[in-house]
Short mmCIF file of C-alpha atoms in Angstrom, two decimals:
data_model
loop_
_atom_site.label_atom_id
_atom_site.label_comp_id
_atom_site.label_asym_id
_atom_site.label_seq_id
_atom_site.Cartn_x
_atom_site.Cartn_y
_atom_site.Cartn_z
CA MET Q 23 -42.36 86.15 -273.74
CA CYS Q 24 -38.80 87.02 -275.13
CA ASN Q 25 -36.02 87.06 -272.55
CA ALA Q 26 -35.59 91.01 -273.01
CA CYS Q 27 -39.27 91.36 -272.36
CA LEU Q 28 -39.07 88.90 -269.40
CA ILE Q 29 -36.31 90.84 -267.94
CA ASP Q 30 -38.17 94.15 -268.07
CA THR Q 31 -41.24 92.91 -266.32
CA ILE Q 32 -39.06 91.33 -263.74
CA LYS Q 33 -37.43 94.86 -263.43
CA SER Q 34 -40.76 96.82 -263.12
CA SER Q 35 -42.04 94.20 -261.16
CA MET Q 36 -39.31 94.60 -258.61
CA LEU Q 37 -39.84 98.41 -258.61
CA SER Q 38 -43.33 97.69 -257.59
CA ARG Q 39 -42.18 95.24 -255.18
CA ARG Q 40 -39.93 97.56 -253.56
CA SER Q 41 -42.67 100.23 -253.13
CA LEU Q 42 -44.92 97.41 -251.95
CA PHE Q 43 -42.13 96.55 -249.22
CA THR Q 44 -41.58 100.35 -248.17
CA GLY Q 45 -45.50 100.35 -247.38
CA ALA Q 46 -45.56 96.82 -245.69
CA ALA Q 47 -42.34 98.13 -243.33
CA ALA Q 48 -44.42 101.26 -242.33
CA VAL Q 49 -47.08 98.49 -241.24
CA THR Q 50 -44.58 96.43 -239.46
CA ALA Q 51 -43.10 99.25 -237.47
CA ALA Q 52 -46.57 100.11 -236.41
CA SER Q 53 -47.35 96.37 -235.53
CA MET Q 54 -43.96 95.70 -233.78
CA ALA Q 55 -44.60 98.93 -231.83
CA SER Q 56 -47.80 96.99 -230.25
CA GLY Q 57 -45.55 94.23 -229.97
CA LEU Q 58 -48.18 91.51 -230.55
CA VAL Q 59 -50.44 92.10 -233.17
CA SER Q 60 -49.64 91.77 -236.93
CA ALA Q 61 -51.55 94.36 -238.92
CA ARG Q 62 -50.95 92.61 -242.35
CA PRO Q 63 -53.75 90.71 -243.57
CA ALA Q 64 -53.13 87.37 -243.73
CA LEU Q 65 -55.25 84.58 -244.86
CA ALA Q 66 -57.40 86.76 -247.32
CA GLN Q 67 -58.60 83.16 -248.35
CA ALA Q 68 -58.31 79.90 -247.06
CA SER Q 69 -60.28 76.67 -247.67
CA GLY Q 70 -59.45 75.12 -244.50
CA LYS Q 71 -57.06 72.46 -245.53
CA VAL Q 72 -54.07 72.36 -243.28
CA VAL Q 73 -50.80 70.51 -243.95
CA ASP Q 74 -47.99 69.97 -241.47
CA LEU Q 75 -44.69 70.61 -242.45
CA THR Q 76 -43.05 69.44 -239.75
CA HIS Q 77 -41.06 66.27 -239.22
CA THR Q 78 -41.48 64.11 -236.12
CA TYR Q 79 -37.87 64.11 -234.59
CA ASP Q 80 -36.03 62.16 -232.13
CA SER Q 81 -32.42 61.18 -231.10
CA ASP Q 82 -32.09 59.40 -234.48
CA PHE Q 83 -33.03 62.11 -236.63
CA PRO Q 84 -30.22 63.15 -238.84
CA THR Q 85 -28.34 66.45 -237.92
CA PHE Q 86 -25.59 68.82 -239.41
CA ASP Q 87 -23.18 67.67 -237.27
CA GLY Q 88 -24.04 64.02 -237.18
CA LYS Q 89 -24.36 64.14 -233.34
CA PRO Q 90 -27.70 63.31 -231.58
CA GLY Q 91 -29.91 66.70 -231.83
CA ILE Q 92 -32.08 65.85 -228.56
CA HIS Q 93 -31.34 63.60 -225.70
CA TYR Q 94 -34.49 62.73 -223.16
CA ASP Q 95 -34.09 62.19 -219.30
CA VAL Q 96 -37.10 61.09 -217.05
CA ASP Q 97 -37.88 63.63 -215.04
CA LYS Q 98 -41.08 62.14 -213.68
CA ASP Q 99 -42.44 59.03 -213.99
CA PHE Q 100 -46.29 58.44 -213.80
CA ALA Q 101 -45.82 55.12 -211.73
CA ALA Q 102 -43.48 56.44 -209.55
CA ASP Q 103 -44.74 60.46 -209.44
CA GLY Q 104 -48.23 60.23 -210.51
CA TYR Q 105 -47.48 62.13 -214.04
CA HIS Q 106 -44.86 61.77 -216.92
CA LEU Q 107 -42.32 64.60 -217.82
CA PHE Q 108 -39.30 64.47 -219.62
CA LYS Q 109 -36.13 66.93 -219.31
CA LEU Q 110 -34.81 67.50 -223.04
CA THR Q 111 -31.40 68.32 -223.85
CA ILE Q 112 -31.77 70.16 -227.32
CA PHE Q 113 -29.59 71.46 -229.71
CA GLU Q 114 -31.37 74.46 -231.13
CA HIS Q 115 -30.72 73.48 -234.93
CA THR Q 116 -32.39 70.03 -234.92
CA GLY Q 117 -35.10 68.40 -236.75
CA THR Q 118 -37.72 71.17 -238.48
CA HIS Q 119 -36.44 74.39 -237.00
CA ILE Q 120 -35.51 78.01 -237.25
CA ASP Q 121 -32.51 79.62 -238.49
CA THR Q 122 -32.32 83.43 -236.81
CA PRO Q 123 -30.24 86.46 -237.80
CA LEU Q 124 -28.57 85.48 -234.50
CA HIS Q 125 -27.33 82.13 -235.61
CA PHE Q 126 -24.80 83.74 -238.22
CA SER Q 127 -24.26 87.21 -236.91
CA GLU Q 128 -23.14 88.93 -233.87
CA GLY Q 129 -26.17 90.89 -232.36
CA GLY Q 130 -28.79 89.32 -234.99
CA THR Q 131 -32.42 89.12 -234.24
CA SER Q 132 -33.06 86.11 -231.77
CA VAL Q 133 -35.89 83.70 -232.14
CA ASP Q 134 -38.21 85.58 -229.62
CA ALA Q 135 -37.96 88.67 -231.50
CA LEU Q 136 -39.19 87.57 -234.66
CA PRO Q 137 -42.04 89.84 -235.86
CA VAL Q 138 -45.25 87.98 -235.62
CA GLU Q 139 -46.21 89.16 -239.28
CA ASN Q 140 -43.59 87.26 -240.73
CA LEU Q 141 -44.91 84.35 -238.75
CA VAL Q 142 -48.12 83.75 -240.26
CA CYS Q 143 -47.34 84.77 -244.00
CA PRO Q 144 -47.73 83.92 -247.60
CA LEU Q 145 -45.75 80.66 -248.64
CA CYS Q 146 -44.33 80.63 -252.21
CA ILE Q 147 -42.87 77.21 -253.44
CA ILE Q 148 -39.85 77.00 -255.74
CA ASP Q 149 -39.96 73.45 -257.29
CA ILE Q 150 -36.58 72.28 -258.19
CA SER Q 151 -37.19 68.59 -257.76
CA ALA Q 152 -36.71 67.77 -261.35
CA LYS Q 153 -32.85 69.08 -261.36
CA ALA Q 154 -32.28 67.76 -257.67
CA ALA Q 155 -33.16 64.19 -259.00
CA ASP Q 156 -30.18 64.49 -261.21
CA ASP Q 157 -27.58 66.53 -258.94
CA ALA Q 158 -27.79 65.88 -255.34
CA ASN Q 159 -26.42 69.48 -254.68
CA ALA Q 160 -28.76 71.33 -256.94
CA THR Q 161 -29.57 74.52 -255.97
CA VAL Q 162 -32.41 77.18 -256.26
CA GLU Q 163 -30.87 79.97 -258.68
CA ALA Q 164 -32.10 83.70 -259.62
CA GLU Q 165 -33.63 82.20 -262.69
CA ASP Q 166 -35.58 79.79 -260.52
CA ILE Q 167 -37.22 82.78 -258.51
CA GLU Q 168 -37.82 84.75 -262.01
CA ALA Q 169 -39.58 81.85 -263.31
CA TRP Q 170 -41.62 81.51 -259.96
CA ILE Q 171 -42.36 85.31 -260.55
CA SER Q 172 -43.16 85.00 -263.94
CA ALA Q 173 -45.69 82.28 -263.51
CA ASN Q 174 -47.08 83.44 -260.13
CA GLY Q 175 -46.59 87.29 -260.07
CA GLU Q 176 -44.95 89.04 -257.38
CA ILE Q 177 -43.81 87.56 -254.27
CA PRO Q 178 -45.79 89.03 -251.38
CA ALA Q 179 -44.49 91.18 -248.37
CA GLY Q 180 -43.59 88.99 -245.61
CA ALA Q 181 -43.22 85.83 -247.57
CA CYS Q 182 -41.58 82.78 -247.03
CA VAL Q 183 -39.88 81.13 -250.13
CA ALA Q 184 -39.65 77.96 -249.63
CA MET Q 185 -37.43 75.30 -251.83
CA ASN Q 186 -39.11 71.81 -252.69
CA SER Q 187 -35.98 69.62 -253.94
CA GLY Q 188 -38.13 66.25 -253.08
CA TRP Q 189 -35.58 65.77 -250.16
CA GLY Q 190 -38.53 65.86 -247.75
CA ALA Q 191 -39.61 62.59 -248.52
CA LYS Q 192 -36.33 60.95 -247.73
CA ALA Q 193 -36.37 62.14 -243.98
CA PRO Q 194 -35.47 60.95 -241.48
CA GLY Q 195 -33.38 58.10 -243.87
CA ALA Q 196 -29.64 58.56 -244.53
CA SER Q 197 -30.42 59.51 -247.99
CA TRP Q 198 -31.60 62.77 -246.38
CA ARG Q 199 -28.03 63.86 -245.35
CA ASN Q 200 -25.78 61.35 -247.55
CA THR Q 201 -25.33 59.70 -250.66
CA PRO Q 202 -24.93 56.07 -250.54
CA ASP Q 203 -21.12 56.51 -250.26
CA GLY Q 204 -21.55 58.54 -246.98
CA THR Q 205 -20.61 62.13 -248.34
CA MET Q 206 -22.90 64.77 -247.26
CA ALA Q 207 -25.15 65.81 -250.19
CA PHE Q 208 -28.53 67.77 -250.49
CA PRO Q 209 -29.84 70.89 -252.49
CA GLY Q 210 -30.29 74.47 -251.22
CA PHE Q 211 -30.53 77.98 -252.02
CA GLY Q 212 -27.72 79.56 -254.23
CA LYS Q 213 -26.65 83.07 -253.30
CA SER Q 214 -27.98 84.45 -256.62
CA ALA Q 215 -31.38 83.33 -255.53
CA THR Q 216 -31.23 84.99 -252.10
CA ASP Q 217 -29.59 87.99 -253.42
CA LEU Q 218 -32.85 88.21 -255.83
CA LEU Q 219 -34.88 87.77 -252.86
CA MET Q 220 -33.50 90.31 -251.08
CA GLU Q 221 -35.06 92.82 -253.37
CA THR Q 222 -38.51 91.37 -252.85
CA GLY Q 223 -40.72 91.64 -249.76
CA ALA Q 224 -39.60 87.82 -248.91
CA ALA Q 225 -38.95 87.79 -244.95
CA SER Q 226 -37.95 84.39 -244.71
CA ILE Q 227 -36.77 81.23 -246.97
CA GLY Q 228 -37.38 77.52 -246.33
CA VAL Q 229 -35.76 74.12 -247.34
CA ASP Q 230 -36.94 70.38 -247.26
CA THR Q 231 -32.83 69.56 -246.63
CA MET Q 232 -30.92 70.25 -243.27
CA SER Q 233 -29.46 73.44 -244.55
CA LEU Q 234 -30.19 76.75 -246.32
CA ASP Q 235 -27.00 76.08 -248.25
CA PRO Q 236 -26.41 72.73 -250.47
CA GLY Q 237 -24.56 69.68 -249.00
CA ASN Q 238 -21.51 70.37 -250.61
CA SER Q 239 -20.96 74.08 -249.82
CA ALA Q 240 -17.75 75.34 -248.64
CA ASP Q 241 -18.41 78.93 -247.82
CA PHE Q 242 -22.23 78.98 -246.32
CA ALA Q 243 -22.83 81.97 -248.63
CA VAL Q 244 -26.41 82.01 -247.95
CA HIS Q 245 -26.03 81.70 -244.32
CA TYR Q 246 -23.50 84.35 -244.31
CA SER Q 247 -25.66 86.68 -246.29
CA TRP Q 248 -29.52 86.15 -245.81
CA LEU Q 249 -29.44 85.64 -242.18
CA PRO Q 250 -27.12 88.84 -241.34
CA SER Q 251 -29.64 90.93 -243.42
CA GLY Q 252 -32.28 90.50 -240.47
CA ARG Q 253 -34.29 87.86 -242.52
CA PHE Q 254 -34.43 84.22 -241.26
CA GLY Q 255 -34.54 80.47 -242.52
CA ILE Q 256 -36.39 77.37 -241.84
CA GLU Q 257 -34.41 73.84 -242.31
CA GLY Q 258 -35.91 70.45 -242.47
CA LEU Q 259 -39.69 71.27 -243.98
CA ALA Q 260 -41.74 68.21 -244.70
CA ASN Q 261 -44.42 67.85 -247.14
CA LEU Q 262 -44.14 70.61 -249.41
CA ASN Q 263 -45.17 68.70 -252.32
CA GLN Q 264 -48.55 68.97 -250.71
CA LEU Q 265 -49.15 72.45 -251.56
CA PRO Q 266 -49.43 74.66 -254.85
CA ALA Q 267 -46.64 76.56 -255.73
CA SER Q 268 -48.67 79.96 -254.70
CA GLY Q 269 -51.39 80.62 -252.49
CA ALA Q 270 -50.84 78.73 -249.28
CA THR Q 271 -50.45 80.63 -245.84
CA VAL Q 272 -47.48 79.25 -243.59
CA PHE Q 273 -47.96 79.41 -239.77
CA ILE Q 274 -44.31 79.14 -238.46
CA GLY Q 275 -44.67 78.46 -235.01
CA ALA Q 276 -40.88 79.46 -234.06
CA PRO Q 277 -39.90 78.45 -230.35
CA LYS Q 278 -40.01 81.77 -228.01
CA HIS Q 279 -37.21 81.24 -225.69
CA ARG Q 280 -35.58 84.37 -225.23
CA GLY Q 281 -32.10 85.03 -226.94
CA GLY Q 282 -32.30 81.95 -228.76
CA THR Q 283 -30.47 81.60 -232.00
CA GLY Q 284 -33.67 79.27 -233.63
CA GLY Q 285 -34.84 76.15 -232.46
CA PRO Q 286 -37.24 73.11 -233.47
CA ALA Q 287 -40.61 74.65 -234.61
CA ARG Q 288 -44.13 73.57 -235.74
CA VAL Q 289 -44.66 74.96 -239.19
CA MET Q 290 -48.16 74.25 -240.89
CA ALA Q 291 -49.51 75.55 -243.93
CA MET Q 292 -53.30 76.08 -245.02
CA VAL Q 293 -54.64 76.77 -248.22
CA MET E 18 -84.49 82.65 -220.69
CA CYS E 19 -85.57 80.71 -217.52
CA ASN E 20 -83.19 78.08 -216.14
CA ALA E 21 -85.39 75.12 -217.10
CA CYS E 22 -85.77 76.59 -220.80
CA LEU E 23 -81.64 77.09 -220.64
CA ILE E 24 -81.48 73.59 -219.72
CA ASP E 25 -83.56 72.19 -222.33
CA THR E 26 -81.72 73.99 -224.68
CA ILE E 27 -78.33 72.93 -223.80
CA LYS E 28 -79.36 69.55 -223.70
CA SER E 29 -80.83 69.73 -227.10
CA SER E 30 -77.69 71.38 -228.25
CA MET E 31 -75.70 68.92 -226.92
CA LEU E 32 -77.60 66.20 -228.72
CA SER E 33 -76.66 68.15 -231.99
CA ARG E 34 -73.22 68.72 -230.68
CA ARG E 35 -72.66 64.79 -230.32
CA SER E 36 -74.16 64.20 -234.05
CA LEU E 37 -71.77 66.86 -235.15
CA PHE E 38 -69.01 65.32 -233.11
CA THR E 39 -69.39 61.73 -234.54
CA GLY E 40 -69.46 63.27 -238.17
CA ALA E 41 -66.23 65.16 -237.28
CA ALA E 42 -64.69 62.07 -235.84
CA ALA E 43 -65.26 60.13 -239.14
CA VAL E 44 -63.42 63.13 -240.83
CA THR E 45 -60.66 62.90 -238.22
CA ALA E 46 -60.14 59.15 -238.83
CA ALA E 47 -59.98 59.82 -242.48
CA SER E 48 -57.20 62.57 -242.02
CA MET E 49 -55.19 60.35 -239.49
CA ALA E 50 -54.94 58.03 -242.25
CA SER E 51 -53.44 60.31 -244.51
CA GLY E 52 -51.15 61.15 -241.64
CA LEU E 53 -50.76 65.06 -242.24
CA VAL E 54 -53.67 66.61 -243.68
CA SER E 55 -56.61 68.16 -241.89
CA ALA E 56 -59.75 67.86 -243.50
CA ARG E 57 -61.76 69.81 -241.26
CA PRO E 58 -62.37 73.45 -242.75
CA ALA E 59 -60.37 75.89 -240.46
CA LEU E 60 -60.42 79.53 -240.91
CA ALA E 61 -63.62 79.89 -243.26
CA GLN E 62 -63.44 83.48 -242.50
CA ALA E 63 -60.34 85.59 -241.72
CA SER E 64 -59.70 89.66 -241.56
CA GLY E 65 -55.94 88.61 -241.23
CA LYS E 66 -55.20 89.96 -237.71
CA VAL E 67 -52.94 87.78 -235.93
CA VAL E 68 -52.28 87.66 -231.97
CA ASP E 69 -49.30 86.14 -230.27
CA LEU E 70 -50.57 84.17 -227.35
CA THR E 71 -46.98 83.31 -226.49
CA HIS E 72 -44.93 84.39 -223.65
CA THR E 73 -41.58 84.92 -224.15
CA TYR E 74 -39.68 82.62 -221.60
CA ASP E 75 -36.15 82.05 -220.11
CA SER E 76 -34.54 80.67 -216.86
CA ASP E 77 -36.39 83.59 -214.83
CA PHE E 78 -40.21 82.35 -216.25
CA PRO E 79 -42.03 81.17 -212.98
CA THR E 80 -42.61 77.42 -213.02
CA PHE E 81 -45.09 75.19 -211.02
CA ASP E 82 -42.12 73.80 -208.93
CA GLY E 83 -40.45 76.94 -208.82
CA LYS E 84 -37.27 75.58 -210.60
CA PRO E 85 -35.98 77.13 -213.55
CA GLY E 86 -37.60 75.57 -216.65
CA ILE E 87 -34.80 76.10 -219.18
CA HIS E 88 -31.03 76.30 -219.09
CA TYR E 89 -28.79 77.75 -221.70
CA ASP E 90 -25.39 76.25 -222.49
CA VAL E 91 -23.17 78.04 -225.17
CA ASP E 92 -22.49 75.42 -227.62
CA LYS E 93 -20.96 77.47 -230.61
CA ASP E 94 -19.95 81.10 -230.35
CA PHE E 95 -19.86 83.52 -233.13
CA ALA E 96 -16.27 84.84 -232.46
CA ALA E 97 -14.72 81.29 -231.63
CA ASP E 98 -16.77 79.06 -234.24
CA GLY E 99 -18.22 81.56 -236.92
CA TYR E 100 -21.53 80.66 -235.40
CA HIS E 101 -23.92 80.77 -232.41
CA LEU E 102 -25.77 77.84 -231.44
CA PHE E 103 -27.24 76.99 -227.89
CA LYS E 104 -27.45 73.60 -225.91
CA LEU E 105 -30.80 73.78 -224.09
CA THR E 106 -31.98 72.13 -221.02
CA ILE E 107 -35.34 72.26 -221.03
CA PHE E 108 -38.31 70.83 -218.30
CA GLU E 109 -41.14 69.75 -220.93
CA HIS E 110 -43.77 72.17 -218.96
CA THR E 111 -42.28 75.32 -218.99
CA GLY E 112 -43.78 78.67 -220.51
CA THR E 113 -46.70 78.70 -222.95
CA HIS E 114 -46.74 74.66 -223.31
CA ILE E 115 -48.62 71.89 -224.18
CA ASP E 116 -49.91 69.09 -222.00
CA THR E 117 -50.66 65.78 -223.47
CA PRO E 118 -52.86 62.72 -222.52
CA LEU E 119 -49.32 61.40 -221.90
CA HIS E 120 -48.29 63.77 -219.28
CA PHE E 121 -51.30 62.37 -216.88
CA SER E 122 -51.70 58.88 -218.02
CA GLU E 123 -50.23 55.62 -218.85
CA GLY E 124 -49.98 55.40 -222.70
CA GLY E 125 -51.66 58.48 -223.57
CA THR E 126 -51.03 60.36 -226.73
CA SER E 127 -47.78 62.04 -226.95
CA VAL E 128 -47.04 65.75 -228.25
CA ASP E 129 -46.08 64.46 -231.79
CA ALA E 130 -48.93 62.28 -232.18
CA LEU E 131 -51.80 64.99 -231.76
CA PRO E 132 -53.88 65.10 -234.48
CA VAL E 133 -53.20 68.17 -236.97
CA GLU E 134 -56.97 68.99 -237.32
CA ASN E 135 -56.82 69.62 -233.32
CA LEU E 136 -54.04 72.30 -233.75
CA VAL E 137 -55.49 74.57 -236.44
CA CYS E 138 -59.12 75.08 -234.75
CA PRO E 139 -61.79 77.36 -233.44
CA LEU E 140 -60.95 79.11 -230.20
CA CYS E 141 -63.84 79.95 -227.53
CA ILE E 142 -62.62 82.03 -224.93
CA ILE E 143 -64.65 81.97 -221.27
CA ASP E 144 -63.88 85.23 -219.47
CA ILE E 145 -63.61 84.72 -215.86
CA SER E 146 -61.84 87.97 -215.18
CA ALA E 147 -64.38 89.51 -213.05
CA LYS E 148 -64.81 86.64 -210.57
CA ALA E 149 -60.93 86.05 -210.52
CA ALA E 150 -60.16 89.68 -209.62
CA ASP E 151 -61.82 88.78 -206.39
CA ASP E 152 -60.73 85.20 -205.77
CA ALA E 153 -57.26 84.43 -207.17
CA ASN E 154 -58.34 80.72 -207.26
CA ALA E 155 -61.47 81.28 -209.07
CA THR E 156 -62.60 78.43 -211.51
CA VAL E 157 -64.37 78.27 -214.89
CA GLU E 158 -67.56 76.07 -213.82
CA ALA E 159 -70.16 74.44 -215.98
CA GLU E 160 -72.55 77.44 -215.79
CA ASP E 161 -69.61 79.84 -217.17
CA ILE E 162 -69.65 77.04 -220.24
CA GLU E 163 -73.39 77.19 -220.53
CA ALA E 164 -73.45 81.01 -220.49
CA TRP E 165 -70.79 81.26 -223.37
CA ILE E 166 -73.11 78.65 -225.39
CA SER E 167 -76.00 80.55 -224.66
CA ALA E 168 -74.36 83.59 -226.10
CA ASN E 169 -72.16 82.42 -229.03
CA GLY E 170 -73.87 79.03 -229.80
CA GLU E 171 -72.34 75.48 -229.99
CA ILE E 172 -68.61 74.73 -229.29
CA PRO E 173 -67.32 73.76 -232.65
CA ALA E 174 -65.82 70.37 -233.37
CA GLY E 175 -62.04 70.21 -232.50
CA ALA E 176 -62.52 73.76 -230.64
CA CYS E 177 -59.96 74.82 -228.05
CA VAL E 178 -61.83 76.34 -225.18
CA ALA E 179 -59.63 78.91 -223.28
CA MET E 180 -60.09 80.53 -219.98
CA ASN E 181 -59.13 84.29 -220.10
CA SER E 182 -58.78 85.10 -216.38
CA GLY E 183 -56.78 88.38 -216.70
CA TRP E 184 -53.71 86.42 -215.35
CA GLY E 185 -51.78 86.48 -218.64
CA ALA E 186 -50.72 90.29 -217.91
CA LYS E 187 -49.36 89.12 -214.67
CA ALA E 188 -46.65 86.88 -216.39
CA PRO E 189 -43.51 86.83 -215.77
CA GLY E 190 -43.97 88.72 -212.37
CA ALA E 191 -44.33 86.75 -209.15
CA SER E 192 -48.21 87.26 -208.97
CA TRP E 193 -48.83 85.11 -211.61
CA ARG E 194 -48.00 82.03 -209.51
CA ASN E 195 -48.49 83.57 -205.70
CA THR E 196 -50.48 85.77 -203.70
CA PRO E 197 -48.17 88.32 -201.86
CA ASP E 198 -47.79 86.23 -198.92
CA GLY E 199 -46.12 83.38 -201.24
CA THR E 200 -48.73 81.19 -201.40
CA MET E 201 -49.48 79.63 -204.75
CA ALA E 202 -52.73 81.00 -206.04
CA PHE E 203 -54.10 81.35 -209.69
CA PRO E 204 -57.42 80.32 -211.38
CA GLY E 205 -58.14 77.36 -213.29
CA PHE E 206 -60.95 74.96 -214.74
CA GLY E 207 -63.21 73.35 -212.35
CA LYS E 208 -64.13 69.61 -213.08
CA SER E 209 -67.76 70.36 -213.89
CA ALA E 210 -66.77 72.71 -216.86
CA THR E 211 -64.49 70.14 -218.37
CA ASP E 212 -66.98 67.26 -217.56
CA LEU E 213 -69.27 69.31 -219.44
CA LEU E 214 -66.71 69.91 -222.11
CA MET E 215 -66.44 66.46 -222.90
CA GLU E 216 -69.96 66.41 -224.21
CA THR E 217 -69.22 69.14 -226.97
CA GLY E 218 -66.76 68.87 -229.53
CA ALA E 219 -63.99 70.54 -227.55
CA ALA E 220 -60.34 68.77 -228.25
CA SER E 221 -58.46 71.02 -226.00
CA ILE E 222 -58.62 73.57 -223.34
CA GLY E 223 -56.19 76.44 -222.57
CA VAL E 224 -55.43 78.59 -219.44
CA ASP E 225 -53.72 82.01 -218.92
CA THR E 226 -52.22 80.58 -215.71
CA MET E 227 -49.62 77.85 -215.01
CA SER E 228 -52.09 75.03 -214.69
CA LEU E 229 -55.39 73.80 -215.85
CA ASP E 230 -56.54 73.03 -212.33
CA PRO E 231 -56.45 76.32 -209.96
CA GLY E 232 -53.66 76.90 -207.78
CA ASN E 233 -55.09 75.61 -204.83
CA SER E 234 -56.00 72.14 -206.30
CA ALA E 235 -55.36 69.55 -203.62
CA ASP E 236 -56.41 66.83 -206.31
CA PHE E 237 -55.34 67.86 -209.99
CA ALA E 238 -59.01 66.95 -210.82
CA VAL E 239 -58.85 68.38 -214.00
CA HIS E 240 -55.60 67.25 -215.11
CA TYR E 241 -56.47 63.55 -214.23
CA SER E 242 -59.59 63.81 -215.90
CA TRP E 243 -59.47 65.75 -219.04
CA LEU E 244 -56.06 64.68 -220.20
CA PRO E 245 -56.56 60.64 -219.87
CA SER E 246 -59.86 61.18 -221.74
CA GLY E 247 -57.58 61.69 -224.75
CA ARG E 248 -57.79 65.36 -224.85
CA PHE E 249 -54.90 68.03 -224.49
CA GLY E 250 -54.35 71.27 -222.50
CA ILE E 251 -52.31 74.56 -223.05
CA GLU E 252 -50.96 76.50 -220.13
CA GLY E 253 -49.50 79.90 -219.93
CA LEU E 254 -51.46 81.48 -222.76
CA ALA E 255 -50.85 85.36 -223.23
CA ASN E 256 -53.00 88.10 -224.59
CA LEU E 257 -56.25 86.26 -224.79
CA ASN E 258 -57.68 89.81 -223.94
CA GLN E 259 -56.82 90.98 -227.27
CA LEU E 260 -59.49 88.39 -228.96
CA PRO E 261 -63.38 87.90 -229.07
CA ALA E 262 -65.33 85.27 -227.06
CA SER E 263 -65.97 83.59 -230.48
CA GLY E 264 -64.82 83.85 -234.18
CA ALA E 265 -60.97 83.55 -233.77
CA THR E 266 -58.97 80.54 -235.17
CA VAL E 267 -56.03 79.71 -233.08
CA PHE E 268 -52.69 77.85 -234.46
CA ILE E 269 -51.13 75.67 -231.57
CA GLY E 270 -47.83 75.15 -232.74
CA ALA E 271 -47.31 72.21 -230.33
CA PRO E 272 -43.40 70.73 -230.36
CA LYS E 273 -42.91 67.34 -232.49
CA HIS E 274 -40.30 65.48 -230.45
CA ARG E 275 -41.54 61.88 -230.45
CA GLY E 276 -42.76 60.39 -227.49
CA GLY E 277 -43.06 63.93 -225.60
CA THR E 278 -45.52 64.46 -222.81
CA GLY E 279 -45.68 67.74 -223.73
CA GLY E 280 -43.32 71.19 -224.24
CA PRO E 281 -43.06 74.98 -225.03
CA ALA E 282 -45.11 75.82 -228.05
CA ARG E 283 -46.02 78.93 -230.07
CA VAL E 284 -49.51 79.95 -229.81
CA MET E 285 -51.02 82.15 -232.20
CA ALA E 286 -54.73 83.25 -233.20
CA MET E 287 -56.14 84.82 -236.14
CA VAL E 288 -59.38 86.77 -236.45
#
């Protein structure tokens, strides 16, 4: 297909995406009125294969600021008390976790208020592992989204669009965060991609690295535009290479503490 | 059906359940070898309706020992730091949460090690709301399980068997935990039921109250038998009355902190 043809196809596809999104928004409004039920069909087809997209984490799991993200205190011990229980101190943005609109905006949606229809949704995977192998700070750009649409069709309403950079396999090693010389470096989304995604039905983005923006970002342009738009993100996804580019359904097990800015989540996908 | 006939039906059903479970165990072993993928078909059919089975929780949500289950400290504030982030102190067994084998046994399975095939699984709902309306400490007993099997067929391998006592609608009010005079009282599983369930493929049980055992339990007989058997539980489920007795698939978004005895979970069901 010539470039001009491709652009026309994408433009007309966007128009239909907008129409689709408007329709989906009406459904969403009805679902939210009930407060607990998603009316949008999810899982129209499923073979039953489940892939865990969540890293196990502990106080050694790499974090953005370098400080331990979780601390354990024994609250009850089996020998002394008859059962085990930990008191946990958790910095919300640790391990495989959610970034809500509230994380990067005043008054944005908190983690307990994310609509359920956006937590069980289609998963679109953008593979940039080839360019990330050459550039640790590689980014998903608009042309990567366009190429995905060209190959797989429209991005469905409520979808999660995830970057597979190959970084998932590096966690929890030091190379998940840093280059060998200790400089923070990892792939992320570029703003051209998330700006384009705002024209589609995508409700969330996901990354297999520790931040939506790449490791060398100076301005956190994606955090400061995507999240304040009312959409959310997932950082630290695992095992994206086990899934197809299109066709999986993701279950985003966001925590549900009132008013939270995000937090460790259990994320699994079904194909 | 006469009682003797019913017992024979259940016994022969159990033989087939055991065979099924043995087969499922082999599949489980293979899946666990890969570490991340469930080979057991889940979601053979799904209409796409999603029901959130998770309560929103905060420091006012009722807890077993009466102390706040979560505490929030502001770690980063948008006005001062450019983004919001909380440091949370969480007692693991708060809100809608997982009880692992480790919670009530030395060396039992921790929350990060629960097999993925038991986290996306069939949901069987035992409705005891009629007797619970008359007795706040009503229990699911063996005959309730038998009645469910008689009406719905075998309990599938890896299933979660959940009690719907009607208590889900009481949370987070005080009546979720106590009678009006302040005595702790709520329905739970009786050991006759969980002993019977150990003969089936059930991998987990769930309750819409704050404990697997009823509020007046003196010996925590279910905690001390079901959990040490290597099976797990979910406490504090919401909205079970939105689902059929059989046919839903539940996604149990267990947290994945290494070595945890359980913790707040996002639980949703699909029908």
